[in-house]
Short mmCIF file of C-alpha atoms in Angstrom, two decimals:
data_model
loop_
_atom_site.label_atom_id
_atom_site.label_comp_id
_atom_site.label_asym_id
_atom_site.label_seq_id
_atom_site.Cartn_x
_atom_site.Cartn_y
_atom_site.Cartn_z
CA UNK A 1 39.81 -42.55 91.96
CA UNK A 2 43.14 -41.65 90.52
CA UNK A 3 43.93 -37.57 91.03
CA UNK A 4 43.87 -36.33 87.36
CA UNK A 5 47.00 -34.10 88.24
CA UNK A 6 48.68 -37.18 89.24
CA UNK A 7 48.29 -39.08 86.25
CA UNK A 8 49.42 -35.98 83.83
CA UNK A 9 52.63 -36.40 86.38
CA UNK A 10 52.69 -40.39 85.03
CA UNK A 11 52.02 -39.32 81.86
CA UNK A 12 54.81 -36.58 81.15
CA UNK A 13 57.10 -39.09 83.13
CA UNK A 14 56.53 -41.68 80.36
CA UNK A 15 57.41 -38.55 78.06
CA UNK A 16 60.59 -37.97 79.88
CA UNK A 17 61.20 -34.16 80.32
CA UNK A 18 60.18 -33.09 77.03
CA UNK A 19 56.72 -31.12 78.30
CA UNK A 20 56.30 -29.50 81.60
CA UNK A 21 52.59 -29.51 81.98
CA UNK A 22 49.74 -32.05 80.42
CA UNK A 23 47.89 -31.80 77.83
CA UNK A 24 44.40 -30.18 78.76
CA UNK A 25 41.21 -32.49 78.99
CA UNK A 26 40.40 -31.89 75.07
CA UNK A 27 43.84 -32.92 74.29
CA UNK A 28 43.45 -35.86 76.03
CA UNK A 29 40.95 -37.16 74.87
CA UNK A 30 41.49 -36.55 71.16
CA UNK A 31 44.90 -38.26 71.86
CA UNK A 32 44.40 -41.56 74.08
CA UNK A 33 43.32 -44.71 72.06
CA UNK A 34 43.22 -46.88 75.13
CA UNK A 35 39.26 -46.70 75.00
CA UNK A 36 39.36 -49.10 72.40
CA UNK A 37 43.04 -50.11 71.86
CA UNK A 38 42.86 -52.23 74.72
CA UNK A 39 41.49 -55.29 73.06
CA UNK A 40 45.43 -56.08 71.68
CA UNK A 41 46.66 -55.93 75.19
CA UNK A 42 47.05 -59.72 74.70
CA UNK A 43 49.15 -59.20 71.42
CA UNK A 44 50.98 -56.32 73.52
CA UNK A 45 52.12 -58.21 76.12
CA UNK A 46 53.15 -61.35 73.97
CA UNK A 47 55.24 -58.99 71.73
CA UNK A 48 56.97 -57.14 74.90
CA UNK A 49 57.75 -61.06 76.20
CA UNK A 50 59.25 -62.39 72.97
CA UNK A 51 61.59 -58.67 72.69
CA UNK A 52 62.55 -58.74 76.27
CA UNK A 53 63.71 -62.11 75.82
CA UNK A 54 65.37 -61.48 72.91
CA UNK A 55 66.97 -58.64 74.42
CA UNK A 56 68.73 -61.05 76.86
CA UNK A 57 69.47 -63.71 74.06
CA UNK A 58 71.71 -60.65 72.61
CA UNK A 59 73.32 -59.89 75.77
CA UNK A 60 71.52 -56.11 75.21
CA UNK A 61 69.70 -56.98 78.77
CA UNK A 62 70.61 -59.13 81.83
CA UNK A 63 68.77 -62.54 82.03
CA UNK A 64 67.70 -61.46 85.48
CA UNK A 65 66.10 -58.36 84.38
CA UNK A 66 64.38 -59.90 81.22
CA UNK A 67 62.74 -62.83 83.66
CA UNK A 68 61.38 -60.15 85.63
CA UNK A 69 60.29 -58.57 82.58
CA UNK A 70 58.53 -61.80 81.70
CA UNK A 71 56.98 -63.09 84.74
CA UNK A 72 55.80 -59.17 85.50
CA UNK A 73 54.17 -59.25 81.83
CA UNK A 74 52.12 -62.18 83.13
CA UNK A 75 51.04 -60.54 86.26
CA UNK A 76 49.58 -57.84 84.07
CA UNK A 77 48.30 -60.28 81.60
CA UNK A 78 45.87 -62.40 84.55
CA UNK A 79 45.39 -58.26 85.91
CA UNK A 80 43.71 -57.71 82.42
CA UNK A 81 41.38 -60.76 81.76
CA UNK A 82 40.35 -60.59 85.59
CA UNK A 83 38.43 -57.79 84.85
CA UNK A 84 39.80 -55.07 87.42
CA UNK A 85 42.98 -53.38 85.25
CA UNK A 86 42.73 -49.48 86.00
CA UNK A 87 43.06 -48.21 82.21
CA UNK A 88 44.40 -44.72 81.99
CA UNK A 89 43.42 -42.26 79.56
CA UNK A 90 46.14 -40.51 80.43
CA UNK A 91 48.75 -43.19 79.35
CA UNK A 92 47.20 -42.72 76.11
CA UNK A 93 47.38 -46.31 74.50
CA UNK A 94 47.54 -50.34 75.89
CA UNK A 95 51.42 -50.17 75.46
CA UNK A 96 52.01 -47.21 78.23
CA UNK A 97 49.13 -48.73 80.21
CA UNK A 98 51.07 -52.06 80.16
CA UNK A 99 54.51 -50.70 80.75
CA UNK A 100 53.21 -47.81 83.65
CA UNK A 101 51.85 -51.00 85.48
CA UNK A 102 54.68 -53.31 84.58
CA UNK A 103 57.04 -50.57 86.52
CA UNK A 104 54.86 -50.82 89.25
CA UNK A 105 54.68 -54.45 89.61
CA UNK A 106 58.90 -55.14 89.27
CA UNK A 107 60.22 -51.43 89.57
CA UNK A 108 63.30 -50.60 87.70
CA UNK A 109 64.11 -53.46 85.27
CA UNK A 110 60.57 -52.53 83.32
CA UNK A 111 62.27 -49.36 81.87
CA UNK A 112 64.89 -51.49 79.91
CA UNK A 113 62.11 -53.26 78.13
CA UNK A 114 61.67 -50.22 75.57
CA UNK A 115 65.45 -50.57 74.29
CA UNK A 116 65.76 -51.22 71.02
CA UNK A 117 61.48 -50.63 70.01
CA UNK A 118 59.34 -47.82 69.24
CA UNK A 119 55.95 -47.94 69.72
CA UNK A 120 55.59 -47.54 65.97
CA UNK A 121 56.84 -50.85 65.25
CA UNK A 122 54.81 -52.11 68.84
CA UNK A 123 51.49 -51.39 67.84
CA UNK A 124 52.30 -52.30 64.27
CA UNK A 125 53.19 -55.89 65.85
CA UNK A 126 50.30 -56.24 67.95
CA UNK A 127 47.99 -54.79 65.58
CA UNK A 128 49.18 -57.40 62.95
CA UNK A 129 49.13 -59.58 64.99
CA UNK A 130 45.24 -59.38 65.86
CA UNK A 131 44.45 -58.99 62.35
CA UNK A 132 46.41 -62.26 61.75
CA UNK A 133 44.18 -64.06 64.70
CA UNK A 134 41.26 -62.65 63.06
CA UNK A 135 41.67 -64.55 59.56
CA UNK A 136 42.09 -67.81 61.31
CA UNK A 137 38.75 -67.04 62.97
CA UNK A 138 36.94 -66.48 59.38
CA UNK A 139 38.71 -69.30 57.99
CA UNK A 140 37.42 -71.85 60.47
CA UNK A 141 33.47 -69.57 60.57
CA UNK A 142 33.64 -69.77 56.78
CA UNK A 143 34.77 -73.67 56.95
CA UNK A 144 31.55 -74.34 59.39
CA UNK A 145 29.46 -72.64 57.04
CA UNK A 146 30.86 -74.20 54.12
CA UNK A 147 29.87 -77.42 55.81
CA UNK A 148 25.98 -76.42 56.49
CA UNK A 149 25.56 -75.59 52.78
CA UNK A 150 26.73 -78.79 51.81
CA UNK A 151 24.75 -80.47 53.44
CA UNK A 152 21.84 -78.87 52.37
CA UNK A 153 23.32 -79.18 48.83
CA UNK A 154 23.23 -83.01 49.52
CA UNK A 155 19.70 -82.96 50.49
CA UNK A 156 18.35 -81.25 48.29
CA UNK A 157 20.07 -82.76 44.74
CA UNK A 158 17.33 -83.87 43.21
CA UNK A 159 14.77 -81.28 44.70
CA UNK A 160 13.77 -78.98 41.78
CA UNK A 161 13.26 -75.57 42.41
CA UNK A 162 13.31 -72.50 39.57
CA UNK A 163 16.14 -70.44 38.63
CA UNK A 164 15.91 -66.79 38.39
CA UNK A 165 17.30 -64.40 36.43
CA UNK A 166 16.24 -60.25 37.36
CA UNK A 167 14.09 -62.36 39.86
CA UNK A 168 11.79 -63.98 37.22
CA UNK A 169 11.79 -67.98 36.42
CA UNK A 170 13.98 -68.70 33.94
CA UNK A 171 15.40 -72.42 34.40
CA UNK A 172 14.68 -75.25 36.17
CA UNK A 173 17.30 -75.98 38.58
CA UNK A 174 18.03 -78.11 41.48
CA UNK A 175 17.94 -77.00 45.20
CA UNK A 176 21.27 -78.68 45.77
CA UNK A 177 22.79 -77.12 42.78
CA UNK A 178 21.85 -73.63 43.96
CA UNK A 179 23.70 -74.27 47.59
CA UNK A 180 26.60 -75.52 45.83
CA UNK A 181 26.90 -71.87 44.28
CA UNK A 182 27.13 -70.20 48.00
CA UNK A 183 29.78 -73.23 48.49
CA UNK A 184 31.83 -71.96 45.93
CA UNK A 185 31.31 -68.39 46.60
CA UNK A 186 32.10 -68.95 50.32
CA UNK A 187 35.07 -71.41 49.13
CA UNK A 188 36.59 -68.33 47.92
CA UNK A 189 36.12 -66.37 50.36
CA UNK A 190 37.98 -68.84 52.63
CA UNK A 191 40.96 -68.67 49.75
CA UNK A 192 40.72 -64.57 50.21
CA UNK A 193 41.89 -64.45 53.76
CA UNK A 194 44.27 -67.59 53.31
CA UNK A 195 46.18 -65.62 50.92
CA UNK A 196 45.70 -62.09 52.84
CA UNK A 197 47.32 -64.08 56.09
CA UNK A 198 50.27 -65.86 54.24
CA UNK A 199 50.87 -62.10 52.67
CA UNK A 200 50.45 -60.73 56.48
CA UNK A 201 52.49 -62.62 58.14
CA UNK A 202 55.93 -60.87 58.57
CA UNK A 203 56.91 -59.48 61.57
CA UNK A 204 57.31 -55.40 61.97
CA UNK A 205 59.19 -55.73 65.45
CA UNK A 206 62.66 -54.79 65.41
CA UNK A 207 61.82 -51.42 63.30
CA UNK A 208 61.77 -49.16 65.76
CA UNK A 209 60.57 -46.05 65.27
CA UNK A 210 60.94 -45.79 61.30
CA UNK A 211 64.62 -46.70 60.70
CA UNK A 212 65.78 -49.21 62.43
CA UNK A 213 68.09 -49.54 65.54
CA UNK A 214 71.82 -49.18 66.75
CA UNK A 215 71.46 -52.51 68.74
CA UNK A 216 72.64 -55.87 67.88
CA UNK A 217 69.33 -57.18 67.95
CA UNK A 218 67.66 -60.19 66.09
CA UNK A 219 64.38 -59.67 64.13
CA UNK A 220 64.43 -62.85 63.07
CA UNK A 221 64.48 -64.53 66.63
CA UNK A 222 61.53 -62.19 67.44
CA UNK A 223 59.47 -62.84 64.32
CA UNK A 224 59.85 -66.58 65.07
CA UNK A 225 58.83 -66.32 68.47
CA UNK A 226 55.41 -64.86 67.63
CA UNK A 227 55.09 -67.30 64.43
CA UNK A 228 55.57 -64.81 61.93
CA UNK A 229 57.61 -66.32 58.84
CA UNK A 230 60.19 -63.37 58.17
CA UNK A 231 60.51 -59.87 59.64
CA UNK A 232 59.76 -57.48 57.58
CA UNK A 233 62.39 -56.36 54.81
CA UNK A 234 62.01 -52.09 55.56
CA UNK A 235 61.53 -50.13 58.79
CA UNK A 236 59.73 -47.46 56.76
CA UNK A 237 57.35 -50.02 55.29
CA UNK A 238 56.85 -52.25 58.63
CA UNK A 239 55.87 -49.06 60.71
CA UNK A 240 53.94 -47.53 57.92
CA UNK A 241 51.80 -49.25 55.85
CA UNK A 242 48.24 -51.01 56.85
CA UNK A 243 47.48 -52.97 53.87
CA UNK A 244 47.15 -55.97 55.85
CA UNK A 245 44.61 -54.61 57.67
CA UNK A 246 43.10 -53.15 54.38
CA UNK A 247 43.12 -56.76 52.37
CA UNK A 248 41.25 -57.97 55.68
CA UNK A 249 38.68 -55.64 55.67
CA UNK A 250 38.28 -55.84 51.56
CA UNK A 251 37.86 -59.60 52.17
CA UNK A 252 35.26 -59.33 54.75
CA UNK A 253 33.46 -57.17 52.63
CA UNK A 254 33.30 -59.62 49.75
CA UNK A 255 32.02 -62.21 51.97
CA UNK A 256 29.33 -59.88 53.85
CA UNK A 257 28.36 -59.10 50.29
CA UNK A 258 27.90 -62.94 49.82
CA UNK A 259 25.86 -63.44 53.18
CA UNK A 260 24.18 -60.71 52.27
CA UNK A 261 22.71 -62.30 48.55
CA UNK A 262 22.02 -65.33 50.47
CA UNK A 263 20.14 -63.74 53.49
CA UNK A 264 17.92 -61.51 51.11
CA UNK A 265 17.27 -65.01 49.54
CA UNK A 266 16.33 -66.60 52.70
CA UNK A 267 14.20 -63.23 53.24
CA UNK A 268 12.13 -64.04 50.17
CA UNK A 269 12.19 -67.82 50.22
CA UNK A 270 10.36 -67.64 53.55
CA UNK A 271 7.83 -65.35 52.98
CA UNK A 272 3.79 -66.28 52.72
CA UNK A 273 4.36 -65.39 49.18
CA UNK A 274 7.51 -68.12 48.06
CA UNK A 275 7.25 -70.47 51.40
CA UNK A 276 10.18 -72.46 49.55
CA UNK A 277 11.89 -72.62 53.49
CA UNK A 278 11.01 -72.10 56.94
CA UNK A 279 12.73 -70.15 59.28
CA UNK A 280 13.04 -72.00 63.29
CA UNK A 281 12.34 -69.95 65.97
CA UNK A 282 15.74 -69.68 66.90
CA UNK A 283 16.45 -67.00 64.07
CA UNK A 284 13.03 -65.44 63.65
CA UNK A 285 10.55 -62.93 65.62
CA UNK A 286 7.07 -61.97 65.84
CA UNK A 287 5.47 -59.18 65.87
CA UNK A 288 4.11 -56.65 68.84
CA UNK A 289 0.98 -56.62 67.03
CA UNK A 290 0.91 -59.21 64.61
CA UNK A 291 0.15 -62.70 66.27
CA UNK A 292 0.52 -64.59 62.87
CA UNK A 293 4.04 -63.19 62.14
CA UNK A 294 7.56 -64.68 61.56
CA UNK A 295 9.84 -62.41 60.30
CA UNK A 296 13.66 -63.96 59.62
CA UNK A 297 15.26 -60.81 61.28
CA UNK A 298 18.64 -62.56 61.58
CA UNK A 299 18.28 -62.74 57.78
CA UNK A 300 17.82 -59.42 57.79
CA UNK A 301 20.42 -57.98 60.23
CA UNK A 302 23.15 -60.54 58.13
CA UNK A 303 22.06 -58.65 54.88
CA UNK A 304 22.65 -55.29 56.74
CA UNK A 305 25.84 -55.78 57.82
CA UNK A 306 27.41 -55.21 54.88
CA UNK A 307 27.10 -51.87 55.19
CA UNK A 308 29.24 -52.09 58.57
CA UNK A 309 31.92 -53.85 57.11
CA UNK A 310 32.29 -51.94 53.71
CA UNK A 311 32.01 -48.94 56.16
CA UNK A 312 34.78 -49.96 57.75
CA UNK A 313 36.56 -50.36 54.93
CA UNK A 314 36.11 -47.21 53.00
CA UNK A 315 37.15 -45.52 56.61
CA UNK A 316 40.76 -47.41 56.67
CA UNK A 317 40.98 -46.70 52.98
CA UNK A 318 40.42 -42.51 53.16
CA UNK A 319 42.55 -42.77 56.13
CA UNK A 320 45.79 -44.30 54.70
CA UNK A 321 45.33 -42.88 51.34
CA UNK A 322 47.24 -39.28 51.85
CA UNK A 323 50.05 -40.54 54.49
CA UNK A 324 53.67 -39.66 53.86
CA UNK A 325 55.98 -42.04 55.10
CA UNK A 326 56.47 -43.17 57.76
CA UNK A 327 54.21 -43.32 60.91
CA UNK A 328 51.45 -40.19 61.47
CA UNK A 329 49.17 -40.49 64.26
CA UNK A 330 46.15 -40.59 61.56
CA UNK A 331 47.01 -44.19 61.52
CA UNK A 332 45.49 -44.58 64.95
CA UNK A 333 42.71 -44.13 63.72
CA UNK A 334 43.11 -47.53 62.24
CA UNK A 335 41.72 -49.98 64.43
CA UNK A 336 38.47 -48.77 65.79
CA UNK A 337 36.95 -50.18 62.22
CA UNK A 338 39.00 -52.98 61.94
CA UNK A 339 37.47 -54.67 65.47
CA UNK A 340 33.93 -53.49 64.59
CA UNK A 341 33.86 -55.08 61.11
CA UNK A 342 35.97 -58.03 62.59
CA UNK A 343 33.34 -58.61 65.41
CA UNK A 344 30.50 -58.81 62.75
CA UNK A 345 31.80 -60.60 60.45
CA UNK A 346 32.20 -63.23 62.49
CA UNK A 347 28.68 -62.89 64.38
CA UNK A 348 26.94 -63.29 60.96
CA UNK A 349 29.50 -66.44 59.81
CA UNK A 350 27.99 -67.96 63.14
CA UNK A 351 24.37 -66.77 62.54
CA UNK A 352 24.30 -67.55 58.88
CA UNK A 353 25.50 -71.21 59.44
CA UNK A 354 22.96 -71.90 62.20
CA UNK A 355 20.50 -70.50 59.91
CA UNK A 356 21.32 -72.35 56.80
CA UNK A 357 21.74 -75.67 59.01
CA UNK A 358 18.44 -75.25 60.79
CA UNK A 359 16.28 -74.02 58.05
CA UNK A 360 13.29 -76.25 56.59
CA UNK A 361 12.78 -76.57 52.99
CA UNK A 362 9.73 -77.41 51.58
CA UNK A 363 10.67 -79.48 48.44
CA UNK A 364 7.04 -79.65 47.61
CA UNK A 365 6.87 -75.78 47.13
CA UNK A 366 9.92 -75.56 45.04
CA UNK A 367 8.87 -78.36 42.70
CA UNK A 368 5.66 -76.43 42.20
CA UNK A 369 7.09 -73.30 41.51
CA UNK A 370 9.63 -74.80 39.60
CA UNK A 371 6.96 -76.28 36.79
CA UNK A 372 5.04 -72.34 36.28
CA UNK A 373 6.37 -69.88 34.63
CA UNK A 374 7.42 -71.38 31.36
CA UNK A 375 10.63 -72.61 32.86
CA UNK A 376 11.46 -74.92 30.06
CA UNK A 377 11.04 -72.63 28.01
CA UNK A 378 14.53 -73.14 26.83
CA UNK A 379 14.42 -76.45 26.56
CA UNK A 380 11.99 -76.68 24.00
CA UNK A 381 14.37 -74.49 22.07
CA UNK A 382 17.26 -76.36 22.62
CA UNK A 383 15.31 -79.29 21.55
CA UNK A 384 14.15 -77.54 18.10
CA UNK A 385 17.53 -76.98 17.52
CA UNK A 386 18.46 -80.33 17.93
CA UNK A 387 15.78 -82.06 16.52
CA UNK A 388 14.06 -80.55 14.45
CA UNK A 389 17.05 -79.03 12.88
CA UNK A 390 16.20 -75.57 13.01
CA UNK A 391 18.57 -72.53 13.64
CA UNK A 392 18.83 -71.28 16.97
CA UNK A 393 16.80 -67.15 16.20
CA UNK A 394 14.16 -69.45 15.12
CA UNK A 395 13.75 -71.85 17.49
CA UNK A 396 13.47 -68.85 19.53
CA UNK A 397 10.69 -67.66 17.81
CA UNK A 398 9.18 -70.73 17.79
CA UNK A 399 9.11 -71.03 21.35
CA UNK A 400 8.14 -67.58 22.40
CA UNK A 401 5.11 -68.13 19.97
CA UNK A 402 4.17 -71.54 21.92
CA UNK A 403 4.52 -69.77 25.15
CA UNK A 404 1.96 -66.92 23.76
CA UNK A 405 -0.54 -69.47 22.85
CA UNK A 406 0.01 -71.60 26.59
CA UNK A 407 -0.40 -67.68 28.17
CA UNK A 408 -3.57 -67.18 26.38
CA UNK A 409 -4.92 -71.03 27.51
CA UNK A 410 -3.94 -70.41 30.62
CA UNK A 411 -1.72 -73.60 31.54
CA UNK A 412 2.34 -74.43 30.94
CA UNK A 413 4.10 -75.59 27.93
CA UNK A 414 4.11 -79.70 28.95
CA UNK A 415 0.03 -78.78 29.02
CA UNK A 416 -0.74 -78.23 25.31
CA UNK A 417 -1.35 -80.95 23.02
CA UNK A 418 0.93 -82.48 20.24
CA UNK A 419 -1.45 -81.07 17.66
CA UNK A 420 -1.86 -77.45 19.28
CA UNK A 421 2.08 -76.95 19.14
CA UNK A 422 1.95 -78.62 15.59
CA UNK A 423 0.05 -75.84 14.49
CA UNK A 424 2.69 -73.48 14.99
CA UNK A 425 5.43 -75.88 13.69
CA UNK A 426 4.60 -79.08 12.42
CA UNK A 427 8.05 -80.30 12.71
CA UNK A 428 7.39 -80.60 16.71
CA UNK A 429 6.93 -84.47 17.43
CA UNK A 430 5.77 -86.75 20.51
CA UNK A 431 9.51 -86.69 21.53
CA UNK A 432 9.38 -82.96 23.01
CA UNK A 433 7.44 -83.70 25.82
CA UNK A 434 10.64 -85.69 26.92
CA UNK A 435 11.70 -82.72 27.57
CA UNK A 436 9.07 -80.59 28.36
CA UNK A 437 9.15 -81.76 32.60
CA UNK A 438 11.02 -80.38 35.11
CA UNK A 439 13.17 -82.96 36.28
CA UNK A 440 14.08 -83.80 32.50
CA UNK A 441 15.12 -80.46 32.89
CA UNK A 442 17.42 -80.64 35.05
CA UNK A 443 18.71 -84.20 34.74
CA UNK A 444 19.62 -82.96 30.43
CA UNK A 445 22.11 -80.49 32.39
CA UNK A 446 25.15 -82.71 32.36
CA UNK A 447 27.57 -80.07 31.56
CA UNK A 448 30.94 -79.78 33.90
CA UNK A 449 29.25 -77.28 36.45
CA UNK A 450 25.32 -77.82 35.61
CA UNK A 451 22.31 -78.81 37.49
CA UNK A 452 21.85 -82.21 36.96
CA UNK A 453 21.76 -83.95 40.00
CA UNK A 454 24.34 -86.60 39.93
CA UNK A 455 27.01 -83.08 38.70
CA UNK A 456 25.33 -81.39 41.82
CA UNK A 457 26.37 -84.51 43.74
CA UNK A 458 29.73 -84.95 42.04
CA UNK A 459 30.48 -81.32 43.25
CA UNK A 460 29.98 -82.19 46.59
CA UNK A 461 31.32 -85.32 46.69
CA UNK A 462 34.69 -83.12 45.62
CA UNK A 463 34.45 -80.29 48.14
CA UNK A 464 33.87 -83.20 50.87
CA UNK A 465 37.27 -84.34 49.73
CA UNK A 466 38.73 -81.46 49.84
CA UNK A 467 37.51 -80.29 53.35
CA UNK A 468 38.36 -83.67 54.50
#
């Protein structure tokens, strides 16, 4: 175990000789982000290799010392991800823990690989770049789960299920058609952290500590090397600003928000009460004391993690919304939110696809629930209107008096005879009952966007296209 006097000695000589004793335990631990700052240590050391060498390209370092600097990088790098790096609280952050061993493994020529930086526009770099990583990783989760929903959507085109409004039937509506809407919501998603990368990715290196730097260096050999398009146009604003990890986390949030909708969906849809899917048992439980139970608990934990991820961003949000320019050490308090939100988002993309993909559906259910509750209600309406000529308010009327007299006989509008809905308007011919069924429901829906089930498939036959 490392002496703790010794490593306040390491510590003040990564300071230089600006303190002459350590900061007390308290101090130390308020200060050091290395506890959880260590998860860019890949980003770290792929920044310090693309500066050092860029340092030499300039002729601000020798070649020799910068291929040290390279090949010890890599030492430290296969150090890290075997599992046995000593991490130092008392080097604070990744970059110090990274440069204290870097010194160690090639001696002298690691202290030239600061020239020219800060570690402002370091963790800046790394942090971006992370952030950057992480958008590619809910692109391609959001593509897979794009792909499980349309397939579902295909299945299920002509299955007819009801559509809700405040939770009640309102509409007949197609089980394919009602995927296709988490398609497009997801679709957009996808779109949301597309554009949040192409707007993240400029490169902050090169800033140094706010203002720039004396040395002839080039930013845009540096943001090229770690596939940024452009550095970034101000020091102040490259060291200072977090949006990009702000537009991340408000992205995130929109699409927990939309995993959430369709988790408490499958919550409902699986219960004794709906039974419109089944749940496998590789996302569901029992119960400790209920043999006959099943409860859809990743469902459940997806619809709750919302709440982590909005969390997360509110956090980033009250911490960067006070900050004078440029850096403040608030802003490490940036990250800690950041990897938690970014760690389940991307567990619930995973879960929420597996889910959707290996759910049953029980097409019988949703056809039966689709036919109760006066669902075509509006049909008959629209049909009045149309045929019988009548204005829309009455119509209206005319309907909600037919579905008084089907409440008080106890069956559904297709259920009363010609002559009982006569009675109430004797314009009403044979022709309404053409109407009156589910599926001619649904398959009358032929507007750009509806439910009938060659638009359903139409839609999909588009976003197949366009996922390629």
């Amino acid at each position: 175990m490392t002496d703790q006097t010794d490593e306040n000695k390491s510590s003040n000589a990564m300071w230089g000789g600006r303190f002459a004793a350590g900061p007390d335990a308290i101090m130390e631990a308020i200060n050091a982000s290395i506890g959880y700052d260590q998860r860019l240590y890949a980003q770290d050391i792929r920044g310090s290799r693309a500066h050092a060498a860029m340092l030499a390209a300039q002729g601000i370092i020798s070649d020799k010392d910068a291929e040290a600097i390279g090949e010890g990088l890599l030492t430290v790098l296969s150090e890290i991800e075997a599992g046995g790096f000593p991490f130092s609280t008392a080097l604070e952050d990744i970059h110090m823990n990274v440069e204290a061993r870097l010194k160690e493994v090639i001696g002298e020529p690691a202290g030239r690989l600061h020239t020219a930086r800060s570690r402002n526009d370091q963790v800046a770099t790394d942090f971006r770049l992370w952030v950057r990583e992480q958008c590619d990783a809910a692109i391609t989760g959001l593509d897979t789960l794009i792909r499980a929903a349309l397939t579902r959507a295909e299945d299920g085109a002509d299955w007819v299920m009801p559509g809700f409004t405040h939770l009640q039937t309102a509409q007949p509506v197609t089980f394919g058609h009602h995927m296709m809407a988490y398609v497009e919501m997801f679709a957009r998603d996808k779109s949301r952290f597309e554009d949040a990368r192409k707007r993240m990715n400029e490169c902050p290196l090169g800033a140094a500590a706010l203002a720039g730097t004396g040395f002839p260096i080039d930013r845009h050999a540096t943001a090229e090397a770690l596939g940024f398009d452009r550095p970034m146009a101000n020091s102040l604003d490259a060291v200072s600003d977090r949006d990009f990890a702000l537009e991340f986390l408000s992205a995130s949030s929109i699409c927990a928000v939309h995993m959430s909708r369709l988790a408490e969906e499958l919550v409902i849809w699986s219960s004794a009460q709906f039974r419109f899917v089944a749940m496998s048992d590789k996302w569901s439980t029992g119960s400790s004391i209920m043999p006959q139970k099943r409860n859809p608990d990743a469902a459940e934990l997806i619809r709750a993690k919302i709440g982590r991820i909005l969390g997360a961003s509110v956090a980033l949000f009250t911490v960067m919304k006070g900050l004078p320019l440029a850096y403040s050490k608030d802003m490490q308090e940036d990250k800690e939110q950041v990897f938690d939100a970014a760690d389940n988002l991307m567990l619930a993309l995973a879960a929420m696809a597996g889910m959707i993909g290996d759910m049953t559906v029980n097409a019988d259910k949703l056809e039966a629930a689709a036919s109760g509750g006066f669902s075509t209600a509006t049909d008959l309406a629209d049909w009045l209107v149309r045929e019988a000529g009548l204005p829309f308010r009455d119509a209206h009327h005319v309907t909600g008096s037919l579905v008084a007299m089907a409440e008080e006989k106890g069956c559904d509008l297709p259920d009363l005879s010609l002559e009982q809905m006569q009675s109430i308007n004797p314009a009403i011919t044979e022709s309404v009952f053409d109407v009156l069924g589910v599926h001619n429901s649904v398959a009358s829906r032929q507007s750009y966007g509806g439910t009938a089930p060659d638009q359903v498939r139409a839609q999909i036959a588009r976003w197949k296209e366009q996922l390629g």
